Short mmCIF file of C-alpha atoms in Angstrom, two decimals:
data_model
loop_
_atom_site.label_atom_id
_atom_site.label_comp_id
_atom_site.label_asym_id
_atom_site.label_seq_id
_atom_site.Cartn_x
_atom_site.Cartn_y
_atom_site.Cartn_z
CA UNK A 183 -16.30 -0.07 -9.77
CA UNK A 184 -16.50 3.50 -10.38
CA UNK A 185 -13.31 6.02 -9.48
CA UNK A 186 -14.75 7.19 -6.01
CA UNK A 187 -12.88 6.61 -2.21
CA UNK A 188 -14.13 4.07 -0.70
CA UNK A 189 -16.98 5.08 2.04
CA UNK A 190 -17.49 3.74 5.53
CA UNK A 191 -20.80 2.38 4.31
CA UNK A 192 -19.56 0.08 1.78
CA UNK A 193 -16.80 -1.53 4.29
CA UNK A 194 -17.57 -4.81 4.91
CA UNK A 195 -19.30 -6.12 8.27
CA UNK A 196 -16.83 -8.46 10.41
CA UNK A 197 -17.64 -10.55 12.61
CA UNK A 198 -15.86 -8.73 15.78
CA UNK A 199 -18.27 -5.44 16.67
CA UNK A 200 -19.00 -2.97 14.14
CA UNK A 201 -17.77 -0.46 16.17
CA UNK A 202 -14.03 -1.71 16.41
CA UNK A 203 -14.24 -2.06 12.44
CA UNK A 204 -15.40 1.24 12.27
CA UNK A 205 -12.59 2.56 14.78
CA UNK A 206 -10.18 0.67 12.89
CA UNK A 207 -11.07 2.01 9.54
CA UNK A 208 -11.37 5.76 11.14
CA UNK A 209 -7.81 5.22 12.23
CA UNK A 210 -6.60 4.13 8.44
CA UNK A 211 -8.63 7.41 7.25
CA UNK A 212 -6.53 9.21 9.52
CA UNK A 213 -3.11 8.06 8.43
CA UNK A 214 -3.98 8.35 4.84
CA UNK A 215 -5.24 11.70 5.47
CA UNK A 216 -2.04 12.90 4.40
CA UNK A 217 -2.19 12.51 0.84
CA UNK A 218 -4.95 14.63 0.64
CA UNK A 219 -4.34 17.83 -0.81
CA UNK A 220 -7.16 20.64 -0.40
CA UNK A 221 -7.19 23.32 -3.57
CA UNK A 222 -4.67 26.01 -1.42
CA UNK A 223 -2.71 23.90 -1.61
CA UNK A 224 -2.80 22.55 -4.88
CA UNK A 225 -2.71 26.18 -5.69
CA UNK A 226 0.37 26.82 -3.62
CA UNK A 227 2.16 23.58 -5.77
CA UNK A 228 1.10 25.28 -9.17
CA UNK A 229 2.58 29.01 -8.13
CA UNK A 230 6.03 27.61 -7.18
CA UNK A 231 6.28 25.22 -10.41
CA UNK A 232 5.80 28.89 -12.12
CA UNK A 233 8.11 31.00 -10.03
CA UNK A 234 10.62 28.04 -10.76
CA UNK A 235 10.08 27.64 -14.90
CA UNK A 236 10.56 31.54 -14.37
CA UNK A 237 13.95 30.83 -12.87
CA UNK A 238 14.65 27.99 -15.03
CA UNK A 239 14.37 30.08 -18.46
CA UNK A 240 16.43 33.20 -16.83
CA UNK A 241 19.87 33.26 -17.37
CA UNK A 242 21.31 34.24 -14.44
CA UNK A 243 18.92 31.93 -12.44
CA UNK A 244 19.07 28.73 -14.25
CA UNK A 245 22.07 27.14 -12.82
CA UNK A 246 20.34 27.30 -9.40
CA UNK A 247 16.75 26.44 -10.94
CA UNK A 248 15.49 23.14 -10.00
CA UNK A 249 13.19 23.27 -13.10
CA UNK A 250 15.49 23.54 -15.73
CA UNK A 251 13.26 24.57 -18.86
CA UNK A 252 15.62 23.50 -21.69
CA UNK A 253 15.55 24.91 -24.61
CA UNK A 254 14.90 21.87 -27.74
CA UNK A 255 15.30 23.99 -30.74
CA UNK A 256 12.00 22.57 -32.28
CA UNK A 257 10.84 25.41 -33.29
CA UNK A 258 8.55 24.50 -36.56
CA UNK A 259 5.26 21.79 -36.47
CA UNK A 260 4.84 19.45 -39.27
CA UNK A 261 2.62 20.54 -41.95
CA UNK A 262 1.97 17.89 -43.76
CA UNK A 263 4.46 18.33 -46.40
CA UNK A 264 7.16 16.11 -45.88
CA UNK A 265 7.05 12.72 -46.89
CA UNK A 266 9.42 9.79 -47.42
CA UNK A 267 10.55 6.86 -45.06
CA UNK A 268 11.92 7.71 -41.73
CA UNK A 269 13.49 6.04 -39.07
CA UNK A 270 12.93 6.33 -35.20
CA UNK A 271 14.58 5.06 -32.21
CA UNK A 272 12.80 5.41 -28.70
CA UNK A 273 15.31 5.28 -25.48
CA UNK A 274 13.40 6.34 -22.31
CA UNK A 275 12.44 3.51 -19.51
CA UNK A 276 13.80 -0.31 -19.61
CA UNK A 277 12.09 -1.12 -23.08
CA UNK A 278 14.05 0.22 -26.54
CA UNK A 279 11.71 1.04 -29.51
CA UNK A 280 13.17 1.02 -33.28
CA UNK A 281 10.16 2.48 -35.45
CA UNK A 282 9.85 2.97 -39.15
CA UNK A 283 7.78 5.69 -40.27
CA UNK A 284 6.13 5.77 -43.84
CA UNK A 285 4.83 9.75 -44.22
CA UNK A 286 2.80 10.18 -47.17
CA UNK A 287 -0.41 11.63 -48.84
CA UNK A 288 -3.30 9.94 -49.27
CA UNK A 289 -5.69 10.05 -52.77
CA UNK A 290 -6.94 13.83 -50.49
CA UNK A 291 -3.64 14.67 -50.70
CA UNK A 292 -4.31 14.33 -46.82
CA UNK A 293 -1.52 13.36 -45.11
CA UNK A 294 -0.85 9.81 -44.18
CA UNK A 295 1.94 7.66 -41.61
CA UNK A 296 2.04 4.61 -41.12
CA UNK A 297 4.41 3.16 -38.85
CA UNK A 298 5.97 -0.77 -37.92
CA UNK A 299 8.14 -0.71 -34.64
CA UNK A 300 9.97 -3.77 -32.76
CA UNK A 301 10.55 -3.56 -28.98
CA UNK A 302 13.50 -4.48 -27.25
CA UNK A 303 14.10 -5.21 -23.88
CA UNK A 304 17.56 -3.44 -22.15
CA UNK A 305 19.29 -5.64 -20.20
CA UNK A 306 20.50 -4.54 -16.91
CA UNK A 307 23.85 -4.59 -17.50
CA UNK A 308 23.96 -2.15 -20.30
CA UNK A 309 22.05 -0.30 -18.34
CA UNK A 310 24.91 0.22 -15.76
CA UNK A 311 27.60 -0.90 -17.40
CA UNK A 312 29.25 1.99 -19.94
CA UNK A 313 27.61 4.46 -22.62
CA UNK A 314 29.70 2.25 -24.97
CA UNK A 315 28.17 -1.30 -23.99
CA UNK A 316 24.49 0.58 -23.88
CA UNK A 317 24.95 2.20 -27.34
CA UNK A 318 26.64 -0.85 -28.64
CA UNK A 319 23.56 -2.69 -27.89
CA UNK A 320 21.25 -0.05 -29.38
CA UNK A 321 22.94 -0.42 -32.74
CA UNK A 322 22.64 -4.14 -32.28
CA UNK A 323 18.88 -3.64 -31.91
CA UNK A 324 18.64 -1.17 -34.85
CA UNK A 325 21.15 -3.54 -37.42
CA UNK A 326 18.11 -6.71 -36.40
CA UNK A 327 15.52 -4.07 -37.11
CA UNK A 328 16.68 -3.14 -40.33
CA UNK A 329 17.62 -6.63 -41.66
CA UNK A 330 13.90 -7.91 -40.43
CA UNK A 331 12.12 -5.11 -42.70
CA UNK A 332 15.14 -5.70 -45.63
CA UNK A 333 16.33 -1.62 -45.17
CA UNK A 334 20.26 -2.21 -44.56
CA UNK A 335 20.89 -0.67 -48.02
CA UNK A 336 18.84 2.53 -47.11
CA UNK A 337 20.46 5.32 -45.17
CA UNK A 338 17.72 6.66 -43.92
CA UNK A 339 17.22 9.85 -41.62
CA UNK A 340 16.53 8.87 -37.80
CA UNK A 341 14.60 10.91 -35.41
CA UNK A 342 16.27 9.57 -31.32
CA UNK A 343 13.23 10.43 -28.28
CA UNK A 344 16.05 10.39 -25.82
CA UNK A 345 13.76 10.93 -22.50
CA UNK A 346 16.56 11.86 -19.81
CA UNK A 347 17.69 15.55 -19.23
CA UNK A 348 19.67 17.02 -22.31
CA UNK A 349 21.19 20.32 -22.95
CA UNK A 350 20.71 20.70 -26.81
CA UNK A 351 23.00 23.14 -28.65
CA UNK A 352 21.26 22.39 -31.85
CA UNK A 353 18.49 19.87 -32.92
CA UNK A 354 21.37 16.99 -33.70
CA UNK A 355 23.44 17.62 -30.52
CA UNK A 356 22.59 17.50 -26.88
CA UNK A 357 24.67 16.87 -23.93
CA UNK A 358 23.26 14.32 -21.09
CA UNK A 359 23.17 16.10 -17.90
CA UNK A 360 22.76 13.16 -15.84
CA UNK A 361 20.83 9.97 -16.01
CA UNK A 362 17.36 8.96 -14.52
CA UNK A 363 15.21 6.23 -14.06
CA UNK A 364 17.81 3.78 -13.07
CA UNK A 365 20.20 4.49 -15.73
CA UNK A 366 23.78 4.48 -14.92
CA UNK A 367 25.97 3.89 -17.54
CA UNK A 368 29.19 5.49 -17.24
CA UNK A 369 30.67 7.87 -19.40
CA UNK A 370 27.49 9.30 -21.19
CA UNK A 371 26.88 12.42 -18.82
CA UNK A 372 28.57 15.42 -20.02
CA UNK A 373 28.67 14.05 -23.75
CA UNK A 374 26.73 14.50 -26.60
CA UNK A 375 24.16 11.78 -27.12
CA UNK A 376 24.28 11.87 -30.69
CA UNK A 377 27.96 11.47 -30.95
CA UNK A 378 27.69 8.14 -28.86
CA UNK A 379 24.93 6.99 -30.34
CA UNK A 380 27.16 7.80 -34.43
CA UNK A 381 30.32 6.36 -32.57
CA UNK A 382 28.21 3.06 -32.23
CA UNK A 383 26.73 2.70 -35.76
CA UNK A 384 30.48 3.41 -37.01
CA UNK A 385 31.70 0.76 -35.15
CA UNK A 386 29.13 -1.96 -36.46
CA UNK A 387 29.97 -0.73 -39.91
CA UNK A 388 26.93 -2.95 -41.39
CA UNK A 389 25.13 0.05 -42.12
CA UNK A 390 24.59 3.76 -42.41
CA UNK A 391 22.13 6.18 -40.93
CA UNK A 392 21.92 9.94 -40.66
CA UNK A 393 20.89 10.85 -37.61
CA UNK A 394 19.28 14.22 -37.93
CA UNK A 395 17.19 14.75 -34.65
CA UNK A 396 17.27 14.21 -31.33
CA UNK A 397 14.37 14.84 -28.87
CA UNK A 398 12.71 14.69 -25.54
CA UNK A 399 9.55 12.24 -25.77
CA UNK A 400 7.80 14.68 -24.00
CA UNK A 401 8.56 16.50 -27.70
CA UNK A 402 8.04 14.08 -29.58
CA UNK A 403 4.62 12.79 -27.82
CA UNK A 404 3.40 17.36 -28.51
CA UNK A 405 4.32 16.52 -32.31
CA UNK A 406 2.94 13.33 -32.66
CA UNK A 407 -0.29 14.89 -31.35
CA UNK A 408 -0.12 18.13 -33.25
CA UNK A 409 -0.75 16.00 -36.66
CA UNK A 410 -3.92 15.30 -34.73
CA UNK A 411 -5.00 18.37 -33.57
CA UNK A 412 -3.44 21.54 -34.68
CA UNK A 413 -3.62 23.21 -31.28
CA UNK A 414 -1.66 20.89 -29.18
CA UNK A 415 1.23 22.87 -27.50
CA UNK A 416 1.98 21.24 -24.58
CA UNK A 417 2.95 17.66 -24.58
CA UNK A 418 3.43 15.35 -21.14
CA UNK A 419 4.53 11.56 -20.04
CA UNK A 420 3.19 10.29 -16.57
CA UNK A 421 4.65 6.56 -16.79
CA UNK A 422 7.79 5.43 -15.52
CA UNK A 423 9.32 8.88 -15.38
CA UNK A 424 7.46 12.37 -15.63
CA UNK A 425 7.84 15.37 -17.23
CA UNK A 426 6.70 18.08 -19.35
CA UNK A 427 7.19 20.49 -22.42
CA UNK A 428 5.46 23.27 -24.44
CA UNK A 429 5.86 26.38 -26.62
CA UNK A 430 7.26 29.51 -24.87
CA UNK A 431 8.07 32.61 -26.18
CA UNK A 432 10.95 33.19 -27.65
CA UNK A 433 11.52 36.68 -26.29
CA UNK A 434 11.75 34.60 -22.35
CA UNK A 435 13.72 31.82 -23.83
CA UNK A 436 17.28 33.53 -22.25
CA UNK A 437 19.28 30.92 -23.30
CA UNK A 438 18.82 30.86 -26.68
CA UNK A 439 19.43 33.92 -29.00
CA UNK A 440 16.46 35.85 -30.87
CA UNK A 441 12.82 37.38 -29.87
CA UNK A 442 10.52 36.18 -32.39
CA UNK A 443 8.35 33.15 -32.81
CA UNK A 444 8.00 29.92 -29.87
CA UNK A 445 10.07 27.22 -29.12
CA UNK A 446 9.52 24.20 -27.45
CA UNK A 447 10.61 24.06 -24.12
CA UNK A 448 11.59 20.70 -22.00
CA UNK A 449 10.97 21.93 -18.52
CA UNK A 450 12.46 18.71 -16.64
CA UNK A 451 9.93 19.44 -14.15
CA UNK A 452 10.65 15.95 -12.45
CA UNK A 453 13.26 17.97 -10.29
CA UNK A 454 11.05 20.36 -9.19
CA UNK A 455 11.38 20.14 -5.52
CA UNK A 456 15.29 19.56 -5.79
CA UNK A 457 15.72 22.80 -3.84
CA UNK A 458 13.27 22.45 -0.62
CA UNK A 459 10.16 23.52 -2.62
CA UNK A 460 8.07 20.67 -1.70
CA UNK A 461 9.37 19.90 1.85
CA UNK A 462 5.85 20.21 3.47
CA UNK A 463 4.21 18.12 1.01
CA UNK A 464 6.73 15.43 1.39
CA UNK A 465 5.43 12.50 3.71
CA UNK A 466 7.87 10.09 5.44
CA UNK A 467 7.41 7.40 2.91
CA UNK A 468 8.42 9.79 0.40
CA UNK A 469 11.63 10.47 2.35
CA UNK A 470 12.14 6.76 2.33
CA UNK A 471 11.62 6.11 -1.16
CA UNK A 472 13.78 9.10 -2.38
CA UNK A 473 16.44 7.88 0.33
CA UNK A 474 16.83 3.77 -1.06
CA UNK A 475 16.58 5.69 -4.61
CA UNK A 476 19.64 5.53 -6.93
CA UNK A 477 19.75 9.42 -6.63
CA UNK A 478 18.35 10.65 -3.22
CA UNK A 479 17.79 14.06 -2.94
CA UNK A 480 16.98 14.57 -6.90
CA UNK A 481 13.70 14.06 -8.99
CA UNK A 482 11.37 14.90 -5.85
CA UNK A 483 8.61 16.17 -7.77
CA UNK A 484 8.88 13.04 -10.16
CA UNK A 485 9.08 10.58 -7.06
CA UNK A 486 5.72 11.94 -5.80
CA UNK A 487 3.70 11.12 -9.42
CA UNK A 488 5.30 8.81 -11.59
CA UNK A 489 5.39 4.91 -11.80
CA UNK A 490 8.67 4.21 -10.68
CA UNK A 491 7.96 5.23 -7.39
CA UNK A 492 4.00 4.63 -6.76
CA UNK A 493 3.53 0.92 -6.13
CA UNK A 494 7.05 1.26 -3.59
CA UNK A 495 4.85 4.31 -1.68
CA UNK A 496 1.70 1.81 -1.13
CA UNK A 497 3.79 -0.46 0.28
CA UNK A 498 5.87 1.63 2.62
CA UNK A 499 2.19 2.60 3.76
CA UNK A 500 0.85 -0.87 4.40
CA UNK A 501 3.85 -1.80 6.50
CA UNK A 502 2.97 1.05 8.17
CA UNK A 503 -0.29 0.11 8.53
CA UNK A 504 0.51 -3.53 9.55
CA UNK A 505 2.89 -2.06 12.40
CA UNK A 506 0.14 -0.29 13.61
CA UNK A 507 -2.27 -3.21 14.32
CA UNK A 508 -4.60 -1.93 11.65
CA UNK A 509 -3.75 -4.69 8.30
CA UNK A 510 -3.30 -8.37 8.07
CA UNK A 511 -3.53 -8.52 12.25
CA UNK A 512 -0.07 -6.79 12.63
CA UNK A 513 1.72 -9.39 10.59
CA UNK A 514 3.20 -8.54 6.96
CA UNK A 515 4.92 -11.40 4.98
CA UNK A 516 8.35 -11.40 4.18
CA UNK A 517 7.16 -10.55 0.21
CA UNK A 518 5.46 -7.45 1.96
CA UNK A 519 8.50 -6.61 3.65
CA UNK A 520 10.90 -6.66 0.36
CA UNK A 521 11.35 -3.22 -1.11
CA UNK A 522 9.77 -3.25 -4.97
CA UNK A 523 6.92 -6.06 -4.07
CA UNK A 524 4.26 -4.18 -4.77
CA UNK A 525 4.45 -3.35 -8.00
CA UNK A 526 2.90 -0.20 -9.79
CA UNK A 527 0.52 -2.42 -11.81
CA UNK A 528 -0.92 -3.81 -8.63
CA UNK A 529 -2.14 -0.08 -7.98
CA UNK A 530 -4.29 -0.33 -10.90
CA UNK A 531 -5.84 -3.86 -10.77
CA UNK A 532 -6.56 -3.10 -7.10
CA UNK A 533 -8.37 0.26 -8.42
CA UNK A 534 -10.00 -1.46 -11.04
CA UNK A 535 -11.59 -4.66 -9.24
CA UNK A 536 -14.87 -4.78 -9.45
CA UNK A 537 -16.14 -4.31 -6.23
CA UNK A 538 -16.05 -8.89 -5.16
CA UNK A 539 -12.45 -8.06 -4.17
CA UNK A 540 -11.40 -11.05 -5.76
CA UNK A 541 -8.93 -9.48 -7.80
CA UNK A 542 -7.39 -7.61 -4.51
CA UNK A 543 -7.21 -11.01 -2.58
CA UNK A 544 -5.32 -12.41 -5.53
CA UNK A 545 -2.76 -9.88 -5.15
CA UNK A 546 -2.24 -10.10 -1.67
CA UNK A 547 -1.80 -13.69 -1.96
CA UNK A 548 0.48 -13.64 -4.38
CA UNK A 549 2.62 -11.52 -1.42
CA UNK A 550 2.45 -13.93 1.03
CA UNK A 551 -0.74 -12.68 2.53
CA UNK A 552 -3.59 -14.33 3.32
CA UNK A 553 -6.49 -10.61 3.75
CA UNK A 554 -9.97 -10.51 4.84
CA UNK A 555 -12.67 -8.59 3.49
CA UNK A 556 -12.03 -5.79 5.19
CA UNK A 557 -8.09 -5.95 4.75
CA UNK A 558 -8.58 -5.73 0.67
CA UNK A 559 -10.87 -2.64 1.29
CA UNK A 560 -8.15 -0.87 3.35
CA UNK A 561 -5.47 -2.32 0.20
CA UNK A 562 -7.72 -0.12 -2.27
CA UNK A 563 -8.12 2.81 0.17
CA UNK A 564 -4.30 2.98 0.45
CA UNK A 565 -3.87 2.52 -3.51
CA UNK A 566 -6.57 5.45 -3.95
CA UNK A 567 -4.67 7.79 -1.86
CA UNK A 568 -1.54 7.57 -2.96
CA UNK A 569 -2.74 7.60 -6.85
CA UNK A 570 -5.08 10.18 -5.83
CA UNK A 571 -2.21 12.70 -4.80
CA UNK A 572 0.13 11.20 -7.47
CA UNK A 573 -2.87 12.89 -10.28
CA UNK A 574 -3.26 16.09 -8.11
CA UNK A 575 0.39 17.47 -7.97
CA UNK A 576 0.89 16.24 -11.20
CA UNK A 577 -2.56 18.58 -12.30
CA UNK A 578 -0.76 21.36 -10.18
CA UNK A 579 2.17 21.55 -12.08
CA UNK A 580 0.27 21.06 -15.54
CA UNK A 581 -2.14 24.10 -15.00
CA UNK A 582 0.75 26.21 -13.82
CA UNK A 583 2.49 25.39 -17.16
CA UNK A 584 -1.05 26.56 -18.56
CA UNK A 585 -2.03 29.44 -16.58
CA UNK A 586 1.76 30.26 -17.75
CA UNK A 587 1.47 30.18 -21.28
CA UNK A 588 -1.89 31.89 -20.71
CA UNK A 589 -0.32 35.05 -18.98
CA UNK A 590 2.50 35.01 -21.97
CA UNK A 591 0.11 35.58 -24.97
CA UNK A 592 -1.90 38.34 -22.54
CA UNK A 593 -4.73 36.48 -23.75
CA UNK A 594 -8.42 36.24 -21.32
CA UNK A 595 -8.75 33.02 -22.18
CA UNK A 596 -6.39 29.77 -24.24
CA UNK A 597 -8.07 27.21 -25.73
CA UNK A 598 -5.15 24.48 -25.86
CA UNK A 599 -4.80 21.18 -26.41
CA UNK A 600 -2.39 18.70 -24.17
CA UNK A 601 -1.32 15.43 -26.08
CA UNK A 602 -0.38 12.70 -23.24
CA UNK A 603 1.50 9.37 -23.36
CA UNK A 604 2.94 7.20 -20.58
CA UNK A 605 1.85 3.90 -18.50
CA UNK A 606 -0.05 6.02 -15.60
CA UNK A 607 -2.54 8.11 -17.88
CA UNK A 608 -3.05 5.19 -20.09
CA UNK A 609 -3.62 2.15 -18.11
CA UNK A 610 -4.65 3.36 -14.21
CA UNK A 611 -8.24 3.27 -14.53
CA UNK A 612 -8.85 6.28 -12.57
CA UNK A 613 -5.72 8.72 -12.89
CA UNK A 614 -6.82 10.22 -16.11
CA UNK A 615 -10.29 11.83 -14.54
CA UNK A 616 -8.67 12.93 -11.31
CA UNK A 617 -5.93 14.80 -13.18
CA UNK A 618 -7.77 16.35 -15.47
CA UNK A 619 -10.42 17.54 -13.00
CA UNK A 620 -7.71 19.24 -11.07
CA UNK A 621 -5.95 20.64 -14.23
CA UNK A 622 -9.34 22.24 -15.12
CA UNK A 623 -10.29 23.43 -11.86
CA UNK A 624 -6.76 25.23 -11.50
CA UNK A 625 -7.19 27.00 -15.21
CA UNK A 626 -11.05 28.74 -14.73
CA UNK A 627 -9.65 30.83 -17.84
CA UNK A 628 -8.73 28.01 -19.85
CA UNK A 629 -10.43 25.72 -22.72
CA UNK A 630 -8.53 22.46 -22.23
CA UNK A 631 -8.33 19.23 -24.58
CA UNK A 632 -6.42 16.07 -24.05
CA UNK A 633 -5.31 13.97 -26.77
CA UNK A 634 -3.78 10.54 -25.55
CA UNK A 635 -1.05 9.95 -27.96
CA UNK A 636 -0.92 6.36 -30.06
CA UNK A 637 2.60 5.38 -30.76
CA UNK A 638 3.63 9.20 -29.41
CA UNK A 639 7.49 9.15 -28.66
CA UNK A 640 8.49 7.49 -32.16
CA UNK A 641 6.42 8.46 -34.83
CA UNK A 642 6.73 12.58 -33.22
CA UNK A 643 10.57 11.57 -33.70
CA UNK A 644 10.29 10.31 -37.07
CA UNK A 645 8.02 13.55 -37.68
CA UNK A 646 10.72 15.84 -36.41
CA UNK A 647 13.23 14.30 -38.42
CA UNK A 648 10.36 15.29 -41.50
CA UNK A 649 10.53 18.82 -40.44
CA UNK A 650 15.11 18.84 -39.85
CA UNK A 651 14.63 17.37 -43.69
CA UNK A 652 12.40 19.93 -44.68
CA UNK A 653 13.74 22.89 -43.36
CA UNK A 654 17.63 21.50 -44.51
CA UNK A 655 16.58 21.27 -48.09
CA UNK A 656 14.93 24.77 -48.01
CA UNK A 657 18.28 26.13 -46.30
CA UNK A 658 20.57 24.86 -49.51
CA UNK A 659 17.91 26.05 -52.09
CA UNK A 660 17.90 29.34 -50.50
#
């Protein structure tokens, strides 16, 4: 079925009057008339991201900045020059990625990578337990990895996508600020990631790694992309978390010394909002969803977009919904009732059922609920607002980064590309056209690509640790 809102038209006919269903479905439209965001508004979202990354890069604003804009140090792009086996490890949601990455040249002298990776799944408990258990078990995963693929002789160099907030003081050492995404692990925030994460190997002692790079995977997902397309500046996630980076100008870059050249920026824009910037657009299902959170009051803008937090807001609206007499005749199941039921995936199978609703009714009865007809059309309704809103702030905050970067060069127009990764943009079957309709209609001077990145947050790590390698072994022939 094609990525449109449902109409009255196509509603289904019950057998009570068509009048009441019409009422009833005019009184859904109402409620979900919230999520709807007109292009003021949209406008008004993009212009306080910027005044915020503005704040965020100047030092004596950036303590109180709710977009932090932290500086990476990644200030060179691979150029296809460095070759040899690298090693990646990708920490950023409830799945672990180890990675190897073969760069090369092909019989062109083009260059080549070619990657193997294992997944690993964390288990809770390292998860909230202590930065020792969690890195423990990291090293665990990377000793398996390397005796699967026969590498514990090699010490090779390792490129970490660490995707929580860091502040880097060099491209090898970055201290956690605090944890997202329902990590809790004690005594990681305020250290250096890369410390914990050596501490850990040491105390394995099966084998040896140098460990020469640590990034964002917004970073890593911009590099990744960047071997595709030589114009891709900006990189993004929309999955479980979201966030953003690109390359600013050194010269506005406060908190990092020198005026030439770019560096990549990791604008931690999931905490935009932090500070009462979004208050108006905040609906009371947001406020409920930040307030059963593990850290109410922080990561508003990210609670709004990302997948943590989307299929929780559908279902806070369908209780709603059944309280009102307008779903399921008043009556939600006890499944309905349970906080995390509705998954995130759900939002996408409803949106992508193919109009027989067959796929929606399995769903619902998986909750506990037995729908009719017109119940599964006011399920996708619901899912199509909320993901609808989810693509439009996140477009808002994308084009201001644009417009931004735009303004910087004092160039009349920026042809740029945008290299995405993340479970949202890659598997909701209608979040990828809504956001970048939005993104494009808030950047009229802009020439936008987007590159969906394959593989993004460990192969751009393994490429960065290429480039640390590189630019090390030019420092000592110097």
């Amino acid at each position: 079925m094609p990525c449109v809102s449902s109409h009255l038209d196509q509603m289904v006919k019950m057998p009570c009057s068509y009048s009441s269903v019409i009422d009833k479905i005019r009184m859904v439209e109402q409620i979900l008339s919230e999520f709807r965001l007109n292009k003021e508004e949209l406008k008004e979202v993009m212009e306080r991201m910027q005044r915020e990354m503005d704040r965020g890069l100047r030092i004596e604003t950036h303590k109180e900045a709710s977009v932090k804009m932290l500086p990476t140090y990644v200030c060179s792009t691979p150029e296809g020059s460095e070759v040899g086996d690298f090693l990646a490890l990708d920490l950023g949601g409830t799945n672990f990625r180890v990675m190897l990455v073969k760069v090369g040249e092909d019989e062109e002298r083009s260059w080549k990578v070619e990657t193997k990776n294992q997944m690993y799944s964390i288990p809770e408990d390292a998860m909230t337990g202590t930065a020792e258990m969690l890195f423990d078990y990291i090293a665990e995963c990377m000793s398996d990895f390397l005796d699967r693929h026969h590498l514990k002789h090699k010490k090779l160099p390792l490129g970490f996508t660490f995707s929580f907030p860091v502040r880097h003081e060099d491209i090898d050492k970055g201290i956690l600020l605090n944890w997202t995404k329902g990590f809790k692990a004690s005594g990681a925030e305020g250290n250096n990631v890369v410390g914990l994460l050596r501490d850990a190997i040491k105390r394995r002692g099966d084998f040896e790694m140098d460990v020469v790079a640590m990034v964002n995977d917004t970073v890593a997902t911009m590099i990744s992309c960047y071997y595709e397309d030589r114009s891709c500046e900006v990189g993004m996630i929309v999955g479980t978390g979201c966030n953003a980076c690109y390359m600013e100008e050194m010269r506005t870059v406060e908190l990092v010394e020198g005026e030439e050249g770019r560096m990549c920026v990791n604008t931690e824009w999931g905490a935009f909002g932090d500070n009462g910037e979004l208050e108006e657009f905040r609906l009371e299902y947001d406020r409920v969803v930040d307030e059963t959170s593990i850290n109410p009051g922080h990561q508003l803008y990210e609670k709004l977009i990302s997948g943590k937090y989307m299929g929780e807001l559908v279902r806070l609206v369908l209780v709603k919904l059944v309280n009102e007499d307008l779903l399921f005749n008043g009556e939600a199941s006890e499944q309905l009732k349970t906080r995390g039921s509705f998954e995130t995936r759900y939002v996408s199978q409803v949106e992508s059922d193919s109009g027989d609703r067959k796929q929606i009714y399995n769903i619902l009865s998986s909750l506990g609920v037995l729908p009719s007809e017109l119940d599964c059309d006011i399920v996708r309704l619901v899912c199509e607002s909320v993901s609808t809103r989810s693509a439009h702030m996140c477009g808002a905050g994308l084009a201001g980064v644009i417009n931004l970067m735009r303004e910087r060069r004092s160039q009349e127009a920026l042809a740029i590309t945008v290299g995405v990764d993340g479970s949202v943009y890659k598997l909701h079957p209608c979040f990828r056209d809504r956001f970048h309709k939005i993104v494009r209609d808030l950047t009229p001077h802009c020439e936008i690509t987007f590159i969906q990145s394959e593989e993004g947050s460990g192969r751009g790590a393994a490429l960065i640790s290429a480039v640390a390698c590189k630019m090390a072994a030019c420092m000592l022939t110097q």
